[in-house]
Short mmCIF file of C-alpha atoms in Angstrom, two decimals:
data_model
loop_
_atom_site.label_atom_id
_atom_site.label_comp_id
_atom_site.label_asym_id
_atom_site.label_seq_id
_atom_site.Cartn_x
_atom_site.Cartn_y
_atom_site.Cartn_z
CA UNK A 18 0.00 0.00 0.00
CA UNK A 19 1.33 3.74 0.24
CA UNK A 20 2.71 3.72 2.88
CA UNK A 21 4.92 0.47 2.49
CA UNK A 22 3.78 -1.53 5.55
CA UNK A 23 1.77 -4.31 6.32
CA UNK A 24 -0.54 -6.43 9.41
CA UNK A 25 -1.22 -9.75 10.06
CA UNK A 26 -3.64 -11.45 12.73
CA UNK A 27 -1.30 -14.72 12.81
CA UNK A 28 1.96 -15.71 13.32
CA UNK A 29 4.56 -14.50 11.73
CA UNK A 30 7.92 -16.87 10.46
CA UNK A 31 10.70 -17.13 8.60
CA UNK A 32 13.16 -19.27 7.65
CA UNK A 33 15.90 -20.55 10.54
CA UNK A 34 18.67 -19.34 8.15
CA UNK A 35 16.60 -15.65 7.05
CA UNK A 36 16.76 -12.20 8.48
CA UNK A 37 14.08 -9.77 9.49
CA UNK A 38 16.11 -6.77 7.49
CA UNK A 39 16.05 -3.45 5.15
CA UNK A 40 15.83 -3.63 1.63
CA UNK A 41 17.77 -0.81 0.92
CA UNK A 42 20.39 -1.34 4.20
CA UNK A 43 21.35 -4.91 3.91
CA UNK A 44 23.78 -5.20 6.65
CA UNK A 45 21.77 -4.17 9.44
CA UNK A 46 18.89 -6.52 10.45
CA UNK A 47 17.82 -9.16 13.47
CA UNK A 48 18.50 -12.65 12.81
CA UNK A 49 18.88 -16.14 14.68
CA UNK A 50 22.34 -17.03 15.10
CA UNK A 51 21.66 -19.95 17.09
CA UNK A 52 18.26 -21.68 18.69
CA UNK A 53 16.57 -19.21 20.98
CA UNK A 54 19.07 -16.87 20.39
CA UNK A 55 18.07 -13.11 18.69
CA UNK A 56 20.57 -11.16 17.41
CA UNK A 57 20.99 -7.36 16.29
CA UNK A 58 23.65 -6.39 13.57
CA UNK A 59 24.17 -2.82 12.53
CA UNK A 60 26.80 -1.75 9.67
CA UNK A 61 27.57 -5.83 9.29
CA UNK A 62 29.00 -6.57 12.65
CA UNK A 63 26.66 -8.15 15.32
CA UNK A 64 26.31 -5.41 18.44
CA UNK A 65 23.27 -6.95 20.90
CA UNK A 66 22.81 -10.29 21.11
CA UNK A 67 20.35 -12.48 23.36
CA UNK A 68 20.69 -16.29 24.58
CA UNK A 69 18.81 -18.61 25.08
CA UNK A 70 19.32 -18.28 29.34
CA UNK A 71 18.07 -14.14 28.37
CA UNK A 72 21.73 -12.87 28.86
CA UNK A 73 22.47 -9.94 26.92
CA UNK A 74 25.49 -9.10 25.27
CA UNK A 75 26.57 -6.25 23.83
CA UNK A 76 29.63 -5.72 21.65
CA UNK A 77 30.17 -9.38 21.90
CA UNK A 78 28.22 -12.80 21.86
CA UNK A 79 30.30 -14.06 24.85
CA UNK A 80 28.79 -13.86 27.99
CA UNK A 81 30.75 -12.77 31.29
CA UNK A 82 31.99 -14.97 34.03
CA UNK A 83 28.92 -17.02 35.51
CA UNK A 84 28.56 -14.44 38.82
CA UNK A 85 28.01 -11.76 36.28
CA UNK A 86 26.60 -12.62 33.23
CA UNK A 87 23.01 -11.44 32.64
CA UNK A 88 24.57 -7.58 31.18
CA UNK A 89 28.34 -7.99 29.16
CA UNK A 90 29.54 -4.94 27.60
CA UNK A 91 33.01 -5.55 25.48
CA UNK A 92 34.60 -3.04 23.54
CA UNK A 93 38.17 -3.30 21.81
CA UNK A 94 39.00 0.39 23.47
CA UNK A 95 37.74 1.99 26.49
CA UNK A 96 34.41 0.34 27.55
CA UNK A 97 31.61 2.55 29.94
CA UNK A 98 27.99 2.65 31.06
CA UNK A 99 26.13 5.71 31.30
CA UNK A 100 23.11 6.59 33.74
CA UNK A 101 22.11 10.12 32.92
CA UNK A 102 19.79 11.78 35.31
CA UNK A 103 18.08 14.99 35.52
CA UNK A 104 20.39 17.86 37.62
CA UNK A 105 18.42 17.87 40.79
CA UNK A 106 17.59 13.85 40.47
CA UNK A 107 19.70 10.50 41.12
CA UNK A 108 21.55 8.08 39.15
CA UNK A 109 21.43 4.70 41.06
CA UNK A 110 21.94 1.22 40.95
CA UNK A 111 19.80 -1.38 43.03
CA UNK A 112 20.73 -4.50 44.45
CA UNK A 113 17.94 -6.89 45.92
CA UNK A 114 17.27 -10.52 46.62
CA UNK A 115 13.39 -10.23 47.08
CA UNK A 116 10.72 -7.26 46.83
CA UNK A 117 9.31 -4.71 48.69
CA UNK A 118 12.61 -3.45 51.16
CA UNK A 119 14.62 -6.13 49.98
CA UNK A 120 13.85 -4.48 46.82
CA UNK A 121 16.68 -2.28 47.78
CA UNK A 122 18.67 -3.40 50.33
CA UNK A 123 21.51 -2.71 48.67
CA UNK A 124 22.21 0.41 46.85
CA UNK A 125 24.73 2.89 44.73
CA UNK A 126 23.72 6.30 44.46
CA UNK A 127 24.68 9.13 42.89
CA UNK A 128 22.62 12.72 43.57
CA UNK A 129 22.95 15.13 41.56
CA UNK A 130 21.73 18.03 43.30
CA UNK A 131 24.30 17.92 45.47
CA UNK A 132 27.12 15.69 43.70
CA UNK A 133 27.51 13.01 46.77
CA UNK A 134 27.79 9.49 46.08
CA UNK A 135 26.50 7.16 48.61
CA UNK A 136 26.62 3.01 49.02
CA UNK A 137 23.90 1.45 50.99
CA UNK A 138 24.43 -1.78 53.18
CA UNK A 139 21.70 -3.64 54.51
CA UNK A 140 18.85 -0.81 53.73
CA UNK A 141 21.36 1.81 55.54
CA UNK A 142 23.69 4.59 54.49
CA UNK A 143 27.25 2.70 55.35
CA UNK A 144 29.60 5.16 52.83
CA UNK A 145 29.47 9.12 51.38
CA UNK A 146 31.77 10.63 49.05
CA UNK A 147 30.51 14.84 48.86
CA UNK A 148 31.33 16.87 46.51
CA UNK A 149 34.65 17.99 48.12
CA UNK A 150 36.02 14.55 47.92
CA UNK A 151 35.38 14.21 51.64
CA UNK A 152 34.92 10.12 52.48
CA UNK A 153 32.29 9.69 55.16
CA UNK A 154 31.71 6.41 56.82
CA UNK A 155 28.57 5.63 58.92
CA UNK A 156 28.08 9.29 59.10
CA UNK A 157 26.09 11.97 56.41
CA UNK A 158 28.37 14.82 58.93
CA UNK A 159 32.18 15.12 58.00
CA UNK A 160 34.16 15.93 61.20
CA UNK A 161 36.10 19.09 62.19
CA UNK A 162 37.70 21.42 59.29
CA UNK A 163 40.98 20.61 59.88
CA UNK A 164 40.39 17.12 59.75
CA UNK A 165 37.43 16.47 57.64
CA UNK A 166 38.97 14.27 54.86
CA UNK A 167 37.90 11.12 56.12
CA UNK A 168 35.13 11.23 59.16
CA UNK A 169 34.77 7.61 60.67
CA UNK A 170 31.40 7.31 62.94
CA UNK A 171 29.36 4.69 64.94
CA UNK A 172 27.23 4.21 67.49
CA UNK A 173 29.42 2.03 70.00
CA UNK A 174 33.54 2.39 69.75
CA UNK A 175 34.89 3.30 66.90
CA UNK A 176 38.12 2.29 65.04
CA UNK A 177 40.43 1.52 62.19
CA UNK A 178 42.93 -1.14 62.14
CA UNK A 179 46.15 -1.01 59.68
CA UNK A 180 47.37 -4.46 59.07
CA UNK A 181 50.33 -5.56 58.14
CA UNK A 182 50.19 -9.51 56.97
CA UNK A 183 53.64 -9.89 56.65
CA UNK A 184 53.93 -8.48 60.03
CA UNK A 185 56.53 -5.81 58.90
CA UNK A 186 55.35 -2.43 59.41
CA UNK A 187 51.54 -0.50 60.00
CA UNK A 188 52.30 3.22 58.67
CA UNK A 189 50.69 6.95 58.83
CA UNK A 190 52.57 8.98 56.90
CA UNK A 191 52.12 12.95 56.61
CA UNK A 192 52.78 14.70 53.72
CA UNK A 193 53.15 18.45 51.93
CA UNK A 194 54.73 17.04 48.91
CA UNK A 195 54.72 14.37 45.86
CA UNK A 196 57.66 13.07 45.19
CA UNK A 197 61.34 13.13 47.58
CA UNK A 198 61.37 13.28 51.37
CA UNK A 199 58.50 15.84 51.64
CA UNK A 200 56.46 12.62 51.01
CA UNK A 201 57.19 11.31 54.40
CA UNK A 202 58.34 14.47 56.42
CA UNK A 203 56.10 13.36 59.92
CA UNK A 204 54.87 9.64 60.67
CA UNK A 205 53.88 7.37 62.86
CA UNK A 206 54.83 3.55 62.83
CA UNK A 207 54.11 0.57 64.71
CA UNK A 208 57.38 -1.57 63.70
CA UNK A 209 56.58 -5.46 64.12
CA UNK A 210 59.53 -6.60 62.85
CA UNK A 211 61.54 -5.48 65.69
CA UNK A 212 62.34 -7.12 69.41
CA UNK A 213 60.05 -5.47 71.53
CA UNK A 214 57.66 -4.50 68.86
CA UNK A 215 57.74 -0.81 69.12
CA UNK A 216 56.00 2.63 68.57
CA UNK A 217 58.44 5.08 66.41
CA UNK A 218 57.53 8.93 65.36
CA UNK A 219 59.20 10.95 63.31
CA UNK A 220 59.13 14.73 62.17
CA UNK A 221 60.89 16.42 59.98
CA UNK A 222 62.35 13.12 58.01
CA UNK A 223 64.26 12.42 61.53
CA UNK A 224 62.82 9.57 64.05
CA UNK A 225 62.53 11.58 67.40
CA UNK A 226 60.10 9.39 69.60
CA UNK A 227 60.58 5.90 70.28
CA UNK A 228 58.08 3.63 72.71
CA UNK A 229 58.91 0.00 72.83
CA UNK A 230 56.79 -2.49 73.84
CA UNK A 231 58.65 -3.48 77.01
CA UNK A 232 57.68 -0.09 78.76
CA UNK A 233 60.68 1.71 77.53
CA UNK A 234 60.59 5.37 76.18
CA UNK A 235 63.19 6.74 74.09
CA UNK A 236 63.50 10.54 72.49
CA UNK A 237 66.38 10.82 70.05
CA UNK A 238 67.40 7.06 71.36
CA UNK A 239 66.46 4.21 69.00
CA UNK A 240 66.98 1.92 71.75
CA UNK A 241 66.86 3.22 75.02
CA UNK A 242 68.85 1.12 77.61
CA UNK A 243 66.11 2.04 80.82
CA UNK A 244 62.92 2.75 81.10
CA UNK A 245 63.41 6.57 80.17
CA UNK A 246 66.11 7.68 77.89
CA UNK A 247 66.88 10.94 76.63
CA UNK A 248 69.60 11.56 73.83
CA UNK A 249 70.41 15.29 73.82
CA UNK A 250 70.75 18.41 76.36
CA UNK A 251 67.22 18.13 78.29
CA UNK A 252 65.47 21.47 80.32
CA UNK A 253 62.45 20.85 82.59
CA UNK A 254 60.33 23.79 83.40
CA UNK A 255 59.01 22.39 86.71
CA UNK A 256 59.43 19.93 89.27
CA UNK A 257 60.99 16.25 89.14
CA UNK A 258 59.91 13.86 91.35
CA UNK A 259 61.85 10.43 91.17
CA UNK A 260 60.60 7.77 93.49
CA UNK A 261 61.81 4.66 93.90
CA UNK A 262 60.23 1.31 93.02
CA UNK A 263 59.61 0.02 96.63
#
């Protein structure tokens, strides 16, 4: 008819080895690779295809490894997803094992309105990043200006271990620079490769404050001989009381 179309009120079938396709744009069309398998080619190269288990593929017709396989996306060069949102709306991801709250009990979220992304655990806020860059953990409040970069919160004792598996060193480092000794110019260390394991801090590239684990207490000593040892001309502003141990 004019306008180059047609209905039907039954089924409609081709051929195993045919293509549902454009007359005038040959290489782009759906066809049937394999049983119960649909498959879209644009141009002359295959780009979605569907199995037979409902897995999609894009770019490719080889699924993902078996814990992730219902969505693969391959490309040859750099390979993305994109959720666009509205400005003052959210871009998320879901993550559920029923309906209703477990729905959502799980969650990645990005708002825009105010550029924070958050991860949900268990149907509760558990991680922020804000705009700043600021990491917030069990908190939506980042601490104290001067020491807001990462805010640590919970309702009981709080806490963050460092742990060294190859029981060598657990490190804070402070830094004003990038590269050379600015890198390092304060820490502190717990040293667990030495006998007594041992506290050491250290400012200005120089280690200035030793504890050991034995009770002894070093400044400008790296191994203090007694239980107090002081390398260097010492001036105390007040009293000393010295008592002995009986």
């Amino acid at each position: 008819n004019g306008t180059d179309s047609w209905t039907s009120s039954d089924n409609i079938r081709i051929p195993d080895d045919k293509v549902f396709g454009f007359a005038s744009d040959t290489n782009t069309f759906i066809g049937r690779p394999a049983a119960d398998t649909i498959a879209f080619t644009h141009g002359g190269s295959e780009k979605v295809r569907i199995d037979s288990s409902g897995r999609v593929m894009i770019g490719t017709g080889t699924q993902g490894d078996g814990l992730a396989d219902n969505l693969t996306i391959e490309d040859s060069g750099n390979c993305g997803l994109t959720l666009r949102a509205g400005s003052s709306s959210l871009s998320s991801i879901f993550f559920a094992d029923g309906t209703g709250a477990n729905g959502y009990v799980g969650q990645q979220v990005y708002n825009h309105s105010d550029n924070s992304l958050k991860w949900i655990v268990n149907g509760s806020e558990a991680l922020r990043i804000d705009s700043s860059g600021r990491v917030l953990i069990g908190t939506t409040t980042e601490g104290q200006v001067s020491a807001d970069e990462l805010t640590l919160s919970g309702s009981g004792t709080v806490g963050m271990t460092i742990r060294s598996t190859n029981s060598v060193e657990s490190n804070i480092f402070m830094s004003d620079a990038t590269t050379g000794s600015g890198e390092y110019a304060g820490w502190i260390k717990f040293k667990h490769n030495t006998t007594p394991n041992r506290w050491e801090f250290g400012a200005v590239n120089t280690q200035i404050f030793n504890i050991l684990a034995d009770g002894k207490v070093g400044i400008n000593s790296d191994a203090p001989p007694t239980t107090f040892d002081v390398n260097g001309t010492s001036q105390f502003q007040d009293d000393i009381t010295i008592q002995s141990a009986n």
